[in-house]
PDB file of C-alpha atoms and ligand atoms in Angstrom:
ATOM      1  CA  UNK C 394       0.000   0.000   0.000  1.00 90.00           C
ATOM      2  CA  UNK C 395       1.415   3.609  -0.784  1.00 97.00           C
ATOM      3  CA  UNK C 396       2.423   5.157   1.781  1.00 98.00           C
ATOM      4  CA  UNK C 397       2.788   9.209   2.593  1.00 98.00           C
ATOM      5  CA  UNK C 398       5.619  11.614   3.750  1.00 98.00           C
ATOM      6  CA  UNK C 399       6.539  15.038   4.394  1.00 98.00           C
ATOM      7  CA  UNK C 400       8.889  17.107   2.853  1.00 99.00           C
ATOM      8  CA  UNK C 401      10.407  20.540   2.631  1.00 99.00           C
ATOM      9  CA  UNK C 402      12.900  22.191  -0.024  1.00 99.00           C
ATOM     10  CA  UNK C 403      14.864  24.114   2.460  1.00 98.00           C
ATOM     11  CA  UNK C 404      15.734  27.897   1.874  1.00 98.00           C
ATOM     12  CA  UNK C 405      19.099  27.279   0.654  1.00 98.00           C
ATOM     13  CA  UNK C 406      18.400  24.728  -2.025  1.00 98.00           C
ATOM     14  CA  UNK C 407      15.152  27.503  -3.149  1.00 98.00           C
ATOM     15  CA  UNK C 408      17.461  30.407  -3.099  1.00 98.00           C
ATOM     16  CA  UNK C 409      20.127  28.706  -5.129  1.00 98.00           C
ATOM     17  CA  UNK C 410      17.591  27.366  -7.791  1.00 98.00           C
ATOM     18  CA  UNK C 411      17.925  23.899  -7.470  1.00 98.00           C
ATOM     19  CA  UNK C 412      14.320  23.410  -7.198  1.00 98.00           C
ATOM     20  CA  UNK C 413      13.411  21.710 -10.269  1.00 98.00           C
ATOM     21  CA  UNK C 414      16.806  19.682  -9.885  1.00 98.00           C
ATOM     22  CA  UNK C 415      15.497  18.379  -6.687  1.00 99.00           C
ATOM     23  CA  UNK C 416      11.955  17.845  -8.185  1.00 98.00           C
ATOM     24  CA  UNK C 417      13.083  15.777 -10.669  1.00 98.00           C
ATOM     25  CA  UNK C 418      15.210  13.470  -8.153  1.00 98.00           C
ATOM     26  CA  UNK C 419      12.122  12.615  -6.654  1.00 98.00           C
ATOM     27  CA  UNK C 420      10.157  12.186  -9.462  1.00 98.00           C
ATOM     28  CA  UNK C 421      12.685   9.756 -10.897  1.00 98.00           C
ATOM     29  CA  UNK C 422      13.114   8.075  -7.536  1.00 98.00           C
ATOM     30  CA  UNK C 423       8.844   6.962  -8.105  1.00 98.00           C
ATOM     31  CA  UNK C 424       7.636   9.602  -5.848  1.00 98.00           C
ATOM     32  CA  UNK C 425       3.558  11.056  -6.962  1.00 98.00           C
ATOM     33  CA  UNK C 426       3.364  14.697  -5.529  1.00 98.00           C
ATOM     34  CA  UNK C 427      -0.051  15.001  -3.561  1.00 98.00           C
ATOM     35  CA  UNK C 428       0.659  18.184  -2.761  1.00 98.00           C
ATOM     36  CA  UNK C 429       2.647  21.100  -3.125  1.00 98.00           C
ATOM     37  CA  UNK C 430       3.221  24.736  -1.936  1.00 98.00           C
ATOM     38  CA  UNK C 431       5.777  27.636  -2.107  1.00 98.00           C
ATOM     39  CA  UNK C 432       5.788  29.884   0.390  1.00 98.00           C
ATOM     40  CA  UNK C 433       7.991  31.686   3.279  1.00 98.00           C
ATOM     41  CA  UNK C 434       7.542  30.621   7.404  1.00 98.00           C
ATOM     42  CA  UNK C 435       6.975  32.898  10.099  1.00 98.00           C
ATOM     43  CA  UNK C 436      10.129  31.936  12.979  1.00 98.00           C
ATOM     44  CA  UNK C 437       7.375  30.677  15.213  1.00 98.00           C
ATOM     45  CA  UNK C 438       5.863  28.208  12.590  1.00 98.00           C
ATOM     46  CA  UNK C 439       9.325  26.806  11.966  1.00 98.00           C
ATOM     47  CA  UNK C 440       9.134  26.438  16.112  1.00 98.00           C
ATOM     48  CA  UNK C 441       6.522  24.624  16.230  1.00 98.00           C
ATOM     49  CA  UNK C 442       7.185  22.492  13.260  1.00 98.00           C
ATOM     50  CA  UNK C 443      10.459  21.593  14.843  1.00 98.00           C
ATOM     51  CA  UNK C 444       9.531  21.484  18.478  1.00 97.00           C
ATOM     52  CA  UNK C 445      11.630  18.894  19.209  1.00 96.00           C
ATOM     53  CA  UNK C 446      14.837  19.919  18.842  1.00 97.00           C
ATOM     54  CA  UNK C 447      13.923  22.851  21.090  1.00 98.00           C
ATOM     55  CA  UNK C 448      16.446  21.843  23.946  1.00 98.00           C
ATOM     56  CA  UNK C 449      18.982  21.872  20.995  1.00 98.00           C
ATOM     57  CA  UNK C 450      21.879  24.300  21.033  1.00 98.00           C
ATOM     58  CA  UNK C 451      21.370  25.184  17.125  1.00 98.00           C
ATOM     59  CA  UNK C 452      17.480  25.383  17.423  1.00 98.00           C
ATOM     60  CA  UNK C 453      17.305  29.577  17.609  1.00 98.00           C
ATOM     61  CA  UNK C 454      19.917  29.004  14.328  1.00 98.00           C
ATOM     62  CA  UNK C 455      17.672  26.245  12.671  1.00 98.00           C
ATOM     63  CA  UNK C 456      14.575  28.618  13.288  1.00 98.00           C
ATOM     64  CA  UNK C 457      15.997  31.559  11.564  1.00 98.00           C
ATOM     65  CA  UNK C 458      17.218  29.483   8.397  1.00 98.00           C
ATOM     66  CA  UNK C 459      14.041  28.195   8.192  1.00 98.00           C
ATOM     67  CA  UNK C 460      12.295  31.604   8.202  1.00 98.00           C
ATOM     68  CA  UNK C 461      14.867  33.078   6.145  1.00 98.00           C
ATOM     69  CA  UNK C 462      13.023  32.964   2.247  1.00 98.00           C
ATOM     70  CA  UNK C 463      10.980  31.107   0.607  1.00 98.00           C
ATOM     71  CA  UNK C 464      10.621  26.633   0.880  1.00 98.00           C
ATOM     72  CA  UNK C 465       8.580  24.266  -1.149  1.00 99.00           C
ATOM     73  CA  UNK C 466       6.533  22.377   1.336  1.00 98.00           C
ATOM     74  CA  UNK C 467       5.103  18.581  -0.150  1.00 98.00           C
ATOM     75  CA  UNK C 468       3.393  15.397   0.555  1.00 98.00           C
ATOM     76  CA  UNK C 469       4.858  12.702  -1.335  1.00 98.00           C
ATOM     77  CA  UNK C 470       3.423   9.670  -2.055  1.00 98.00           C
ATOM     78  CA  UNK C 471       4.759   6.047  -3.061  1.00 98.00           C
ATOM     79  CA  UNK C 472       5.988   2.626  -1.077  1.00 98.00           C
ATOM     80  CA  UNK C 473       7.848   2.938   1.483  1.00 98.00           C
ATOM     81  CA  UNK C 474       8.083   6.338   0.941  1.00 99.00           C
ATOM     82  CA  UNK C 475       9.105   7.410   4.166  1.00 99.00           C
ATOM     83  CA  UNK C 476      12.491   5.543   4.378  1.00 98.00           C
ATOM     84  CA  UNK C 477      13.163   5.650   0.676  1.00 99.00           C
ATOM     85  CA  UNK C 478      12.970   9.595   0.713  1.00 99.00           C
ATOM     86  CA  UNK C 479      15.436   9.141   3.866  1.00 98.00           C
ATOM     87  CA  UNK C 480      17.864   7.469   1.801  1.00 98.00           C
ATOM     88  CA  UNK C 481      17.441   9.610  -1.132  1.00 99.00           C
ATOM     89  CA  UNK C 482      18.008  12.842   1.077  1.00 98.00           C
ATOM     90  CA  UNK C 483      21.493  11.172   2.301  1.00 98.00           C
ATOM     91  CA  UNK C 484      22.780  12.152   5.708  1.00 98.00           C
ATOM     92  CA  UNK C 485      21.885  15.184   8.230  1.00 98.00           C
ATOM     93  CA  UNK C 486      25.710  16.334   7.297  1.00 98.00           C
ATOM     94  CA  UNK C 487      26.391  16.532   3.950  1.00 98.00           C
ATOM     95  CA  UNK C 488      29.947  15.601   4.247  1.00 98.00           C
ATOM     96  CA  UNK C 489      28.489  12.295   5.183  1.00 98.00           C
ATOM     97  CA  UNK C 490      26.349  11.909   2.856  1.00 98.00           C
ATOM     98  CA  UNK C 491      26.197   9.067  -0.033  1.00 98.00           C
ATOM     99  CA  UNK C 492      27.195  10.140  -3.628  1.00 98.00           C
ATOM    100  CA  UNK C 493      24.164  10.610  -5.827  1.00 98.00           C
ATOM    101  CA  UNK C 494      22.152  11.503  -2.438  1.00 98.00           C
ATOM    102  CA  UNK C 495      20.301  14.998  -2.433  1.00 98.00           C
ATOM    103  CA  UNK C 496      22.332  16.124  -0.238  1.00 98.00           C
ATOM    104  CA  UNK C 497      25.377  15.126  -1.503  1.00 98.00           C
ATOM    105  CA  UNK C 498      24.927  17.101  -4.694  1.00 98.00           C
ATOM    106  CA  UNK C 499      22.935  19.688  -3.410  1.00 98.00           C
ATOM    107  CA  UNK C 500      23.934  20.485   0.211  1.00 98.00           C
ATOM    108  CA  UNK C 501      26.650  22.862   1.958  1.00 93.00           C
ATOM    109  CA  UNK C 502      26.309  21.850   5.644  1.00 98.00           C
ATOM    110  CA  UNK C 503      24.683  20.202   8.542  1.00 98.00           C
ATOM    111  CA  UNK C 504      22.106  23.164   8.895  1.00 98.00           C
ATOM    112  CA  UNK C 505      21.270  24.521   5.529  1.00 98.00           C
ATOM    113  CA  UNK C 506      21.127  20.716   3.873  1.00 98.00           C
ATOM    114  CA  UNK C 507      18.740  21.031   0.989  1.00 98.00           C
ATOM    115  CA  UNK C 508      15.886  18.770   1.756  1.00 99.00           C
ATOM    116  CA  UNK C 509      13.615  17.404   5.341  1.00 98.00           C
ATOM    117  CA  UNK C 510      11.700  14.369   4.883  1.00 98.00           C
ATOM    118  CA  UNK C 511       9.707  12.906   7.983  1.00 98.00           C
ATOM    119  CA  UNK C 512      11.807   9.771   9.617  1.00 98.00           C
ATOM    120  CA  UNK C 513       8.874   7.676  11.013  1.00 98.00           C
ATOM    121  CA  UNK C 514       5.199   7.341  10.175  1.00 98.00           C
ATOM    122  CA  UNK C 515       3.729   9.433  13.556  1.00 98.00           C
ATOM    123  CA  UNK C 516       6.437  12.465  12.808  1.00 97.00           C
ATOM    124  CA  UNK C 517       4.895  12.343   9.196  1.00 98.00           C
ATOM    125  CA  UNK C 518       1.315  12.415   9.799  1.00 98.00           C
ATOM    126  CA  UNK C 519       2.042  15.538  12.433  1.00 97.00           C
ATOM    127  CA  UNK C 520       4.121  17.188   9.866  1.00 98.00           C
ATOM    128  CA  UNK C 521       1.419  16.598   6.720  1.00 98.00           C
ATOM    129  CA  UNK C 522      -1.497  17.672   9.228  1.00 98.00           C
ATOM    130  CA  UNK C 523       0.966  20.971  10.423  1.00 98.00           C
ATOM    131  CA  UNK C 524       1.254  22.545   6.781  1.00 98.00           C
ATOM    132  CA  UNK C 525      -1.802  20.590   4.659  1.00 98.00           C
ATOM    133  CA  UNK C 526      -5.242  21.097   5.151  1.00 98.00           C
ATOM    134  CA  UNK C 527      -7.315  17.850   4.633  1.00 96.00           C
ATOM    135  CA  UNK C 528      -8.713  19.259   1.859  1.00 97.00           C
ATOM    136  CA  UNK C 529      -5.503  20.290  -0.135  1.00 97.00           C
ATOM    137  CA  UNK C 530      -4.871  16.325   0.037  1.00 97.00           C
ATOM    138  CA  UNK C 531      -7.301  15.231  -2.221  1.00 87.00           C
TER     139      UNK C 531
HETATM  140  P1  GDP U1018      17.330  15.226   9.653  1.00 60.83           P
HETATM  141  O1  GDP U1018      16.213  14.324  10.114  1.00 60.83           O
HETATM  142  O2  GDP U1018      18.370  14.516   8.823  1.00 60.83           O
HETATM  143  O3  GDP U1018      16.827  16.484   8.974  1.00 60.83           O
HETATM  144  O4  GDP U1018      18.140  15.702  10.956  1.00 60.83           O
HETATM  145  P2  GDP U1018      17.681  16.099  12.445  1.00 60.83           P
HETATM  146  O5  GDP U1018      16.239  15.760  12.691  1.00 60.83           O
HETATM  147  O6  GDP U1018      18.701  15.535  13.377  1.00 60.83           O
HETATM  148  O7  GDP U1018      17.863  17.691  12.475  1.00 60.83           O
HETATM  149  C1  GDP U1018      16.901  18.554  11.918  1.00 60.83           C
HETATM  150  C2  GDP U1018      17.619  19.645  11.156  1.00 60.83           C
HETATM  151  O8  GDP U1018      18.361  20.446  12.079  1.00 60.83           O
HETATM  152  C3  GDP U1018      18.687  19.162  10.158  1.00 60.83           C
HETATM  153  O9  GDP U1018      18.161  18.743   8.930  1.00 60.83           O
HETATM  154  C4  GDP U1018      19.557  20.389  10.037  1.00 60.83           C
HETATM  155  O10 GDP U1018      18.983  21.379   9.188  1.00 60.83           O
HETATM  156  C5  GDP U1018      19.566  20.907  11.477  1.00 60.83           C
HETATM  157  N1  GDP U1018      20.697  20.367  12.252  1.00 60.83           N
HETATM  158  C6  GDP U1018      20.905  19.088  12.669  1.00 60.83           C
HETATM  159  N2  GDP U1018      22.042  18.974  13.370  1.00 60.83           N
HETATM  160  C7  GDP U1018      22.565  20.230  13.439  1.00 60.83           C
HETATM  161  C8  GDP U1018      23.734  20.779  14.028  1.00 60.83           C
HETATM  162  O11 GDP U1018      24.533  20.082  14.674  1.00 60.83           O
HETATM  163  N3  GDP U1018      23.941  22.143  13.875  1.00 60.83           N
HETATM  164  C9  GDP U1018      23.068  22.928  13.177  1.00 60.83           C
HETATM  165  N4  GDP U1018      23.347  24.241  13.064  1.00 60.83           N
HETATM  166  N5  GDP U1018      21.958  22.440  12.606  1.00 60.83           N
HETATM  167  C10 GDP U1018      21.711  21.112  12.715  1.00 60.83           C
END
């Protein structure tokens, strides 16, 4: 059964135009795009979307990169989309990452890396139901 996830196009990878680079990773990789928005966060949205890594040292620095210009939010859609987006993204650090990952080719460092995609099924129904309306899922 197909199976949903969350993901954002971070500010750096937007600003930089690699958007329809990025796009076209996932669409090759067999992702279906339910749905799909541009658009810039207030600080405290990108609070409460990453609430918790609030004890974090680098949260008030995640926030602001997060509010800093315009992101492509999306709910992708195919199976065992959740850990195949994971591996697709490549690691938190880019210097870690896999070659041919998103980050790999796309990423500078550990904060401004390109690409979020929800790691487990509960994080991703929170994150869908924190940006998407029901009805924008149709
Ligand atoms: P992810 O699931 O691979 O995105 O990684 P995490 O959930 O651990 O972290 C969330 C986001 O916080 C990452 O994607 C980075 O943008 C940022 N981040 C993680 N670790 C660090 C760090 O050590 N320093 C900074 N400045 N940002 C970090």
């Amino acid at each position: 059964m197909p199976q949903r996830t969350f993901s954002i196009l971070k500010p750096d990878a937007v600003r930089k135009g690699y958007t329809g680079a990025i796009l076209a990773a996932i669409d090759a990789a067999g992702f279906q795009i339910v749905a799909i928005k541009k658009q810039t966060i207030s600080k405290a949205e990108a609070e409460g979307f990453y609430a918790v890594h609030k004890s974090k040292p680098f949260f008030g620095e995640l926030t602001e990169y997060m509010s800093s210009g315009p992101l492509v939010l999306m709910v992708l859609e195919k199976e065992n989309a959740i850990a195949d987006l994971r591996k697709l993204m490549g690691a938190t650090n880019p210097a870690n990452a896999e070659a041919g990952t998103i980050r790999k080719r796309f990423a500078e460092s550990i904060q401004e890396n390109a690409i979020h995609g929800s790691d487990a099924e509960e994080t991703a129904a929170y994150e869908i139901g924190y940006w998407f309306a029901g009805y924008e899922l149709i």
